[in-house]
Amino acid sequence: MPVSVPRQRIVSAAGPCDTAAMDATAASDAATGTDTGAGTDTGAGTGAGTSTATGTGTDRDRTDLTLLVVEDDPAGALAVPELLDAAGAAGTRIRIRTARNLTEAERLLTDDVHCVLVDLSLPVPRGAADEDPLAPLRHILRLAPRHAVLALAPSADAGLAAEAVRVGAQDHLFREELDGRLLSRAIRYAVERKRNDAAKVKLAESRLRAQENARLERGLLPTPLLEGSDLRFAASYRPGRSRALLGGDFYDVVRTPDGTVHAMIGDVCGHGPDEAALGVELRIAWRALTFAGLCGDELLSTLQQVLEHERESEEIFATLCTVDIAPDGRRAGLCLAGHPAPLVAQQGGTARLLPYEDGGPALGLLPRARWPRRQVELGGAWSLLLYTDGLIEGRTAGPGSPRLGQDGMVDMINRQITGGLRGEALLEAAMAEARTLNGGELTDDVALLALERGGARG
């Protein structure tokens, strides 16, 4: 059974000539039984019917606004269509829908409505507090959280009209002062103000989320535990994700009660938030296992179990480099799990790669892999640089050129050591030069970690 739909009228504000033409067309249509209004509703007091839109679809999509008038006057004394006919606001046409009560308003309040004009003299909705004169407005605000809302009140109720704006309306209008130009302008301003308010809310929510993520990511970066050690520590971290603080690379340094300093650096394949979370889990597990006394193959075997339990798929793996420096600082044990070997530079000498021939596979690749621990001599005064492959995978002369590689990195670090750089300054210079050679930001995460003993440079 067909359902009758209340008519909707388009009020053009393009000027008096256009208005007269529309009125003439309407009169002609009335004689033939055709209605030229568009959509589903007219001004207050009109009956049901079907209508056909006027104007081109392109123009209508660009300039039309739809106003829902909710007023408790069966005679239609507000005469909104006639007011807007007289407005003459160039370029904007306004569709009018009317509802005599809140129930009808709820039915007519569809997504294509831009603004709602609420008569504050409407009866209080059932269930609302009788003493709340703004109950009809509050009801509309709950129904239409994304729509602009105008409150209509007698000029004698100026306080009530101001309160309506305080509780959520975009503006208020006084019935006695209302004319077409004022109403047309108020509708357009209310719609723009609502859009602006919505944009501000989204921006504020985005900023809060960004601040919370930043605090979380900063909290997940390690705080080195080197109390009692004479070693100096520096680190630099740059995630591959845009506007992120943490990627799939991870590092940590701790000193155990026996005086041994343990350092590690690792890289989970990929550089998204899931990889970052897994890297944090592996770092925390490494710290706990190190303080529990595990080292070398036993430690890496346990970390592999952690990785296998926490990763999302069997394709996920992680590389790792661990160094345990003896209490006297002159030698260290080195374990490599698919990770590039560190650099060491004795005081007054050049940097060189530590041996990497005895390294084992990356964590998560082989179920019963082994990772031998190799003893290396450091000397009396030295600097040690641990890094992830994001540094050496950068290009040497922009896109398409050869990668920097380990040999290129050694040359780059030696140039900076010769220039007198050390510690944090050395790491920042290495990061900056790698980006310059690459012709822009490095695409992968990069972590750098430096430990120094004595007066060593590097």
Short mmCIF file of C-alpha atoms in Angstrom, two decimals:
data_model
loop_
_atom_site.label_atom_id
_atom_site.label_comp_id
_atom_site.label_asym_id
_atom_site.label_seq_id
_atom_site.Cartn_x
_atom_site.Cartn_y
_atom_site.Cartn_z
CA MET A 1 0.00 0.00 0.00
CA PRO A 2 1.59 3.36 -1.00
CA VAL A 3 2.36 5.74 1.87
CA SER A 4 1.73 9.42 1.34
CA VAL A 5 4.74 11.61 1.97
CA PRO A 6 4.47 15.24 3.09
CA ARG A 7 5.58 17.63 0.41
CA GLN A 8 8.81 19.58 0.55
CA ARG A 9 9.24 22.97 -0.98
CA ILE A 10 12.43 24.44 -2.43
CA VAL A 11 12.75 28.14 -1.69
CA SER A 12 15.18 29.83 -4.06
CA ALA A 13 17.07 32.80 -2.72
CA ALA A 14 18.51 33.80 -6.10
CA GLY A 15 16.53 37.05 -6.37
CA PRO A 16 13.03 38.51 -6.93
CA CYS A 17 12.85 37.61 -10.63
CA ASP A 18 13.62 33.97 -9.94
CA THR A 19 11.11 33.94 -7.10
CA ALA A 20 8.41 35.35 -9.35
CA ALA A 21 9.20 32.77 -11.99
CA MET A 22 8.92 29.98 -9.44
CA ASP A 23 5.58 31.34 -8.21
CA ALA A 24 4.29 31.50 -11.80
CA THR A 25 5.40 27.94 -12.41
CA ALA A 26 3.73 26.84 -9.19
CA ALA A 27 0.46 28.52 -10.25
CA SER A 28 0.61 26.80 -13.64
CA ASP A 29 1.28 23.46 -12.00
CA ALA A 30 -1.58 23.98 -9.59
CA ALA A 31 -3.93 24.38 -12.55
CA THR A 32 -2.73 21.10 -14.05
CA GLY A 33 -2.54 19.18 -10.78
CA THR A 34 1.30 19.03 -10.71
CA ASP A 35 3.50 20.19 -7.79
CA THR A 36 6.98 21.58 -8.57
CA GLY A 37 8.33 21.40 -5.03
CA ALA A 38 11.19 18.92 -4.43
CA GLY A 39 11.49 16.14 -1.86
CA THR A 40 9.12 15.36 0.98
CA ASP A 41 7.80 18.38 2.91
CA THR A 42 6.42 21.94 2.67
CA GLY A 43 5.80 24.72 5.16
CA ALA A 44 3.57 24.24 8.17
CA GLY A 45 -0.06 23.30 7.59
CA THR A 46 0.33 21.65 4.16
CA GLY A 47 -1.03 18.26 3.30
CA ALA A 48 0.50 15.09 1.89
CA GLY A 49 1.40 14.59 -1.74
CA THR A 50 4.15 13.72 -4.22
CA SER A 51 6.39 16.27 -5.86
CA THR A 52 9.06 16.64 -8.50
CA ALA A 53 12.28 18.61 -8.01
CA THR A 54 13.07 21.68 -10.08
CA GLY A 55 16.52 22.79 -11.21
CA THR A 56 19.50 20.67 -12.23
CA GLY A 57 20.92 18.00 -9.98
CA THR A 58 24.37 19.59 -10.11
CA ASP A 59 23.10 22.97 -8.91
CA ARG A 60 20.99 21.40 -6.20
CA ASP A 61 23.89 19.32 -4.85
CA ARG A 62 26.10 22.40 -4.74
CA THR A 63 23.82 25.02 -3.14
CA ASP A 64 20.75 23.46 -1.49
CA LEU A 65 20.19 23.40 2.27
CA THR A 66 17.34 21.59 3.97
CA LEU A 67 15.60 23.14 6.98
CA LEU A 68 13.33 21.18 9.31
CA VAL A 69 10.93 23.49 11.17
CA VAL A 70 9.47 22.06 14.38
CA GLU A 71 6.72 24.38 15.64
CA ASP A 72 3.46 24.02 17.54
CA ASP A 73 1.23 26.23 15.37
CA PRO A 74 -1.33 24.37 13.24
CA ALA A 75 -2.10 27.59 11.38
CA GLY A 76 1.48 27.91 10.19
CA ALA A 77 1.73 31.48 11.46
CA LEU A 78 5.53 31.42 11.24
CA ALA A 79 5.21 31.28 7.39
CA VAL A 80 8.79 30.14 6.92
CA PRO A 81 8.56 29.64 3.13
CA GLU A 82 7.24 33.16 2.64
CA LEU A 83 9.99 34.57 4.88
CA LEU A 84 12.67 32.83 2.88
CA ASP A 85 11.08 33.82 -0.44
CA ALA A 86 11.75 37.41 0.59
CA ALA A 87 15.34 36.77 1.74
CA GLY A 88 17.07 37.08 -1.64
CA ALA A 89 20.30 35.42 -0.42
CA ALA A 90 22.10 34.92 -3.70
CA GLY A 91 22.96 31.42 -4.77
CA THR A 92 21.42 29.43 -1.91
CA ARG A 93 18.13 27.54 -2.12
CA ILE A 94 16.56 26.16 1.04
CA ARG A 95 14.20 23.19 1.21
CA ILE A 96 11.58 23.47 3.93
CA ARG A 97 10.15 20.59 5.96
CA THR A 98 7.74 21.14 8.80
CA ALA A 99 6.80 19.03 11.79
CA ARG A 100 4.07 19.90 14.30
CA ASN A 101 5.50 17.81 17.13
CA LEU A 102 8.62 15.95 18.17
CA THR A 103 7.33 12.58 16.98
CA GLU A 104 6.84 13.90 13.47
CA ALA A 105 10.21 15.66 13.67
CA GLU A 106 11.94 12.39 14.46
CA ARG A 107 10.41 10.84 11.34
CA LEU A 108 11.46 13.75 9.10
CA LEU A 109 14.95 14.14 10.58
CA THR A 110 16.94 12.34 7.88
CA ASP A 111 20.60 12.68 6.95
CA ASP A 112 19.90 15.22 4.22
CA VAL A 113 18.57 17.77 6.76
CA HIS A 114 21.17 20.47 7.42
CA CYS A 115 19.44 22.57 10.06
CA VAL A 116 16.55 22.26 12.53
CA LEU A 117 14.53 25.27 13.71
CA VAL A 118 12.96 24.37 17.08
CA ASP A 119 10.08 26.31 18.59
CA LEU A 120 10.81 26.48 22.33
CA SER A 121 7.08 26.71 23.03
CA LEU A 122 6.57 23.09 21.96
CA PRO A 123 4.89 20.87 24.55
CA VAL A 124 7.32 19.13 26.93
CA PRO A 125 7.96 15.54 25.74
CA ARG A 126 6.43 12.72 27.72
CA GLY A 127 8.76 11.63 30.52
CA ALA A 128 10.67 14.94 30.66
CA ALA A 129 10.72 17.11 33.76
CA ASP A 130 7.73 19.48 33.62
CA GLU A 131 9.80 22.40 34.90
CA ASP A 132 12.36 22.18 32.08
CA PRO A 133 11.25 24.54 29.29
CA LEU A 134 14.19 23.42 27.17
CA ALA A 135 13.12 19.77 27.16
CA PRO A 136 11.93 19.93 23.49
CA LEU A 137 15.29 21.40 22.44
CA ARG A 138 17.25 18.81 24.45
CA HIS A 139 15.17 16.10 22.78
CA ILE A 140 16.06 17.44 19.31
CA LEU A 141 19.74 17.74 20.24
CA ARG A 142 19.74 14.08 21.26
CA LEU A 143 18.02 13.10 18.02
CA ALA A 144 20.28 15.26 15.83
CA PRO A 145 23.82 15.35 17.24
CA ARG A 146 25.30 16.04 13.79
CA HIS A 147 22.76 18.68 12.67
CA ALA A 148 22.82 22.43 13.16
CA VAL A 149 20.01 23.58 15.48
CA LEU A 150 18.36 27.01 15.83
CA ALA A 151 16.10 27.89 18.76
CA LEU A 152 12.99 30.05 18.22
CA ALA A 153 11.52 31.98 21.17
CA PRO A 154 9.45 35.06 21.90
CA SER A 155 11.54 38.16 22.55
CA ALA A 156 10.16 38.20 26.08
CA ASP A 157 12.06 34.94 26.75
CA ALA A 158 15.53 36.31 25.98
CA GLY A 159 17.01 34.45 28.95
CA LEU A 160 15.54 31.16 27.75
CA ALA A 161 16.87 31.77 24.23
CA ALA A 162 20.39 32.40 25.56
CA GLU A 163 20.17 29.25 27.67
CA ALA A 164 19.21 27.32 24.53
CA VAL A 165 22.55 28.27 22.96
CA ARG A 166 24.36 27.27 26.14
CA VAL A 167 22.91 23.76 26.06
CA GLY A 168 23.81 23.15 22.41
CA ALA A 169 21.89 25.22 19.85
CA GLN A 170 24.04 27.05 17.29
CA ASP A 171 22.00 30.27 17.64
CA HIS A 172 18.63 31.65 18.75
CA LEU A 173 16.02 33.77 16.94
CA PHE A 174 13.17 35.90 18.29
CA ARG A 175 9.81 35.30 16.65
CA GLU A 176 8.80 38.99 16.61
CA GLU A 177 12.04 40.09 14.94
CA LEU A 178 12.19 37.34 12.35
CA ASP A 179 12.39 38.19 8.68
CA GLY A 180 13.47 36.30 5.62
CA ARG A 181 16.97 37.72 5.33
CA LEU A 182 17.71 37.12 9.02
CA LEU A 183 16.39 33.57 8.88
CA SER A 184 18.29 32.71 5.68
CA ARG A 185 21.53 34.07 7.11
CA ALA A 186 20.99 32.33 10.46
CA ILE A 187 20.46 28.98 8.73
CA ARG A 188 23.64 29.27 6.68
CA TYR A 189 25.70 30.51 9.63
CA ALA A 190 24.38 27.75 11.89
CA VAL A 191 25.26 25.06 9.35
CA GLU A 192 28.80 26.42 8.94
CA ARG A 193 29.22 26.82 12.71
CA LYS A 194 28.15 23.22 13.26
CA ARG A 195 30.59 22.02 10.62
CA ASN A 196 33.35 24.07 12.23
CA ASP A 197 32.49 22.72 15.69
CA ALA A 198 32.53 19.14 14.38
CA ALA A 199 35.93 19.72 12.75
CA LYS A 200 37.29 21.15 16.01
CA VAL A 201 36.04 18.12 17.95
CA LYS A 202 37.66 15.72 15.49
CA LEU A 203 40.91 17.69 15.61
CA ALA A 204 40.90 17.69 19.42
CA GLU A 205 40.22 13.95 19.50
CA SER A 206 43.02 13.35 17.01
CA ARG A 207 45.45 15.43 19.09
CA LEU A 208 44.50 13.56 22.27
CA ARG A 209 45.04 10.20 20.57
CA ALA A 210 48.39 11.39 19.22
CA GLN A 211 49.46 12.61 22.66
CA GLU A 212 48.40 9.34 24.29
CA ASN A 213 50.26 7.32 21.64
CA ALA A 214 53.34 9.49 22.07
CA ARG A 215 53.31 9.04 25.84
CA LEU A 216 52.84 5.31 25.41
CA GLU A 217 55.64 4.98 22.88
CA ARG A 218 58.02 7.09 24.97
CA GLY A 219 57.24 4.89 27.96
CA LEU A 220 58.09 1.81 25.92
CA LEU A 221 61.57 3.08 25.02
CA PRO A 222 64.17 1.70 27.44
CA THR A 223 65.85 3.45 30.33
CA PRO A 224 69.41 2.08 30.52
CA LEU A 225 70.41 0.60 33.88
CA LEU A 226 74.13 1.34 34.17
CA GLU A 227 74.48 2.49 37.76
CA GLY A 228 77.99 1.72 39.02
CA SER A 229 79.50 1.37 35.54
CA ASP A 230 82.17 3.67 34.09
CA LEU A 231 80.84 3.13 30.56
CA ARG A 232 79.20 6.01 28.70
CA PHE A 233 75.99 5.33 26.82
CA ALA A 234 74.29 7.02 23.85
CA ALA A 235 71.43 5.97 21.59
CA SER A 236 69.53 7.27 18.57
CA TYR A 237 66.23 5.95 17.27
CA ARG A 238 64.25 6.78 14.13
CA PRO A 239 61.17 4.72 13.20
CA GLY A 240 60.31 4.13 9.56
CA ARG A 241 56.60 4.90 10.10
CA SER A 242 55.55 8.49 9.50
CA ARG A 243 54.81 10.40 12.73
CA ALA A 244 55.64 7.36 14.88
CA LEU A 245 58.02 7.23 17.82
CA LEU A 246 58.52 3.48 17.93
CA GLY A 247 59.13 0.90 15.22
CA GLY A 248 60.16 -2.74 15.01
CA ASP A 249 63.74 -2.05 16.16
CA PHE A 250 64.57 -2.35 19.86
CA TYR A 251 67.59 -2.04 22.15
CA ASP A 252 68.53 -2.13 25.83
CA VAL A 253 71.51 -1.89 28.18
CA VAL A 254 71.72 -3.16 31.78
CA ARG A 255 74.43 -3.85 34.37
CA THR A 256 74.02 -7.00 36.46
CA PRO A 257 75.16 -7.25 40.11
CA ASP A 258 78.44 -8.96 39.14
CA GLY A 259 79.49 -5.81 37.23
CA THR A 260 78.91 -7.20 33.73
CA VAL A 261 77.32 -4.74 31.28
CA HIS A 262 74.88 -6.38 28.86
CA ALA A 263 73.81 -4.62 25.67
CA MET A 264 71.54 -5.79 22.91
CA ILE A 265 69.94 -4.47 19.74
CA GLY A 266 67.35 -6.19 17.57
CA ASP A 267 64.99 -5.84 14.66
CA VAL A 268 61.58 -7.44 14.10
CA CYS A 269 60.86 -7.86 10.37
CA GLY A 270 58.56 -5.05 9.31
CA HIS A 271 58.12 -1.65 10.95
CA GLY A 272 54.42 -1.27 11.81
CA PRO A 273 52.68 -1.06 15.20
CA ASP A 274 52.44 -4.87 15.55
CA GLU A 275 56.17 -5.22 14.99
CA ALA A 276 56.81 -2.40 17.46
CA ALA A 277 54.74 -4.19 20.10
CA LEU A 278 56.58 -7.46 19.52
CA GLY A 279 59.94 -5.66 19.74
CA VAL A 280 58.97 -4.22 23.12
CA GLU A 281 57.97 -7.68 24.36
CA LEU A 282 61.31 -9.14 23.28
CA ARG A 283 63.24 -6.29 24.90
CA ILE A 284 61.44 -6.68 28.21
CA ALA A 285 61.90 -10.45 28.09
CA TRP A 286 65.63 -9.97 27.35
CA ARG A 287 66.03 -7.67 30.37
CA ALA A 288 64.23 -10.09 32.68
CA LEU A 289 66.20 -13.11 31.42
CA THR A 290 69.49 -11.21 31.71
CA PHE A 291 68.84 -10.31 35.34
CA ALA A 292 67.86 -13.94 35.90
CA GLY A 293 71.39 -14.94 34.87
CA LEU A 294 70.83 -16.26 31.35
CA CYS A 295 73.40 -15.50 28.67
CA GLY A 296 74.42 -16.54 25.18
CA ASP A 297 72.70 -19.53 23.60
CA GLU A 298 70.45 -20.19 26.61
CA LEU A 299 69.12 -16.65 26.57
CA LEU A 300 68.52 -16.57 22.79
CA SER A 301 66.81 -19.97 22.81
CA THR A 302 64.37 -18.67 25.44
CA LEU A 303 63.78 -15.48 23.50
CA GLN A 304 62.95 -17.56 20.44
CA GLN A 305 60.26 -19.33 22.45
CA VAL A 306 58.83 -15.95 23.46
CA LEU A 307 58.82 -14.84 19.82
CA GLU A 308 57.12 -18.03 18.63
CA HIS A 309 54.35 -17.62 21.21
CA GLU A 310 53.77 -13.90 20.63
CA ARG A 311 54.08 -13.48 16.86
CA GLU A 312 50.96 -13.33 14.66
CA SER A 313 52.29 -15.67 11.97
CA GLU A 314 55.16 -18.08 11.43
CA GLU A 315 56.67 -15.71 8.84
CA ILE A 316 57.59 -13.20 11.55
CA PHE A 317 61.22 -13.33 12.70
CA ALA A 318 63.67 -11.07 14.53
CA THR A 319 67.39 -10.47 14.30
CA LEU A 320 69.40 -9.84 17.46
CA CYS A 321 72.89 -8.88 18.58
CA THR A 322 73.91 -9.28 22.24
CA VAL A 323 77.14 -8.16 23.87
CA ASP A 324 78.16 -8.89 27.47
CA ILE A 325 81.12 -6.76 28.58
CA ALA A 326 83.26 -8.15 31.40
CA PRO A 327 83.50 -6.13 34.65
CA ASP A 328 87.04 -5.04 33.79
CA GLY A 329 85.79 -3.70 30.43
CA ARG A 330 88.59 -5.26 28.39
CA ARG A 331 86.71 -8.14 26.71
CA ALA A 332 83.21 -9.10 25.73
CA GLY A 333 81.08 -12.04 24.63
CA LEU A 334 79.26 -11.59 21.31
CA CYS A 335 76.18 -13.46 20.02
CA LEU A 336 74.63 -12.75 16.63
CA ALA A 337 71.23 -14.04 15.55
CA GLY A 338 71.03 -13.04 11.89
CA HIS A 339 72.12 -9.52 12.83
CA PRO A 340 75.01 -7.44 11.40
CA ALA A 341 78.14 -7.37 13.57
CA PRO A 342 78.93 -4.29 15.71
CA LEU A 343 81.73 -1.81 15.12
CA VAL A 344 84.58 -1.29 17.60
CA ALA A 345 87.21 1.43 17.63
CA GLN A 346 90.16 1.56 20.01
CA GLN A 347 91.33 4.94 21.19
CA GLY A 348 93.31 6.63 18.45
CA GLY A 349 92.46 3.91 15.91
CA THR A 350 89.87 3.36 13.20
CA ALA A 351 86.59 1.51 13.49
CA ARG A 352 86.32 -2.09 12.35
CA LEU A 353 83.65 -4.77 12.32
CA LEU A 354 83.74 -7.43 15.01
CA PRO A 355 83.86 -11.04 13.78
CA TYR A 356 80.53 -12.37 12.53
CA GLU A 357 81.41 -15.77 11.04
CA ASP A 358 80.07 -17.72 14.04
CA GLY A 359 76.64 -16.10 14.09
CA GLY A 360 73.42 -18.09 14.17
CA PRO A 361 70.10 -17.63 12.33
CA ALA A 362 67.49 -15.00 13.13
CA LEU A 363 65.08 -15.84 15.93
CA GLY A 364 61.99 -17.65 14.70
CA LEU A 365 63.50 -19.24 11.58
CA LEU A 366 64.75 -22.63 12.83
CA PRO A 367 63.07 -24.48 15.72
CA ARG A 368 66.27 -25.92 17.27
CA ALA A 369 68.87 -23.36 16.27
CA ARG A 370 71.99 -22.59 18.28
CA TRP A 371 73.80 -19.30 18.80
CA PRO A 372 77.47 -19.66 19.79
CA ARG A 373 79.00 -16.97 22.01
CA ARG A 374 82.29 -15.60 20.70
CA GLN A 375 84.87 -13.94 22.95
CA VAL A 376 86.33 -10.67 21.60
CA GLU A 377 89.09 -8.41 22.95
CA LEU A 378 88.21 -4.75 23.35
CA GLY A 379 91.32 -3.27 24.94
CA GLY A 380 91.66 -0.56 27.53
CA ALA A 381 89.83 2.36 25.91
CA TRP A 382 87.32 1.82 23.13
CA SER A 383 83.96 2.66 21.66
CA LEU A 384 81.40 0.10 20.52
CA LEU A 385 78.62 0.83 18.02
CA LEU A 386 75.58 -1.44 17.64
CA TYR A 387 73.12 -0.69 14.82
CA THR A 388 70.17 -2.14 12.89
CA ASP A 389 70.14 -2.81 9.16
CA GLY A 390 67.98 0.21 8.40
CA LEU A 391 71.21 2.21 8.44
CA ILE A 392 73.21 0.08 6.01
CA GLU A 393 70.26 -0.52 3.65
CA GLY A 394 70.06 3.17 2.76
CA ARG A 395 71.34 4.28 -0.65
CA THR A 396 74.66 6.01 -1.37
CA ALA A 397 73.50 8.54 -3.98
CA GLY A 398 69.72 8.69 -3.90
CA PRO A 399 67.08 6.28 -5.25
CA GLY A 400 68.40 3.50 -7.48
CA SER A 401 72.02 3.84 -6.38
CA PRO A 402 73.92 1.07 -4.52
CA ARG A 403 73.17 0.52 -0.85
CA LEU A 404 75.49 1.89 1.80
CA GLY A 405 76.30 -1.57 3.16
CA GLN A 406 78.63 -2.39 6.04
CA ASP A 407 81.78 -1.28 4.23
CA GLY A 408 80.25 2.09 3.37
CA MET A 409 79.08 2.49 6.95
CA VAL A 410 82.59 1.76 8.30
CA ASP A 411 84.04 4.43 5.99
CA MET A 412 81.35 6.91 7.04
CA ILE A 413 81.93 6.30 10.76
CA ASN A 414 85.71 6.60 10.37
CA ARG A 415 85.30 9.99 8.64
CA GLN A 416 83.23 11.20 11.56
CA ILE A 417 85.65 9.80 14.14
CA THR A 418 88.48 11.60 12.35
CA GLY A 419 86.39 14.76 12.63
CA GLY A 420 86.38 14.38 16.41
CA LEU A 421 82.80 13.18 16.88
CA ARG A 422 81.88 10.81 19.67
CA GLY A 423 78.88 9.54 21.60
CA GLU A 424 75.51 11.07 20.79
CA ALA A 425 77.02 13.57 18.35
CA LEU A 426 78.52 10.69 16.37
CA LEU A 427 75.19 8.84 16.23
CA GLU A 428 73.26 11.90 15.10
CA ALA A 429 75.86 12.69 12.43
CA ALA A 430 75.76 9.10 11.17
CA MET A 431 71.95 9.21 10.98
CA ALA A 432 71.99 12.57 9.18
CA GLU A 433 74.64 11.53 6.64
CA ALA A 434 72.81 8.27 5.91
CA ARG A 435 69.62 10.24 5.14
CA THR A 436 71.53 12.67 2.95
CA LEU A 437 73.16 9.86 0.97
CA ASN A 438 69.79 8.15 0.64
CA GLY A 439 68.26 11.27 -0.89
CA GLY A 440 65.61 11.52 1.82
CA GLU A 441 64.27 9.72 4.86
CA LEU A 442 65.35 6.12 5.35
CA THR A 443 62.46 3.76 4.70
CA ASP A 444 63.22 1.26 7.47
CA ASP A 445 63.51 1.72 11.23
CA VAL A 446 66.99 2.65 12.45
CA ALA A 447 68.39 2.18 15.95
CA LEU A 448 71.95 3.08 16.97
CA LEU A 449 73.58 2.35 20.33
CA ALA A 450 77.05 3.41 21.46
CA LEU A 451 79.06 2.37 24.54
CA GLU A 452 82.39 3.98 25.39
CA ARG A 453 85.12 3.24 27.91
CA GLY A 454 87.98 5.54 28.86
CA GLY A 455 88.97 8.32 26.49
CA ALA A 456 88.04 6.43 23.35
CA ARG A 457 86.61 8.31 20.44
CA GLY A 458 83.65 7.08 18.38
#
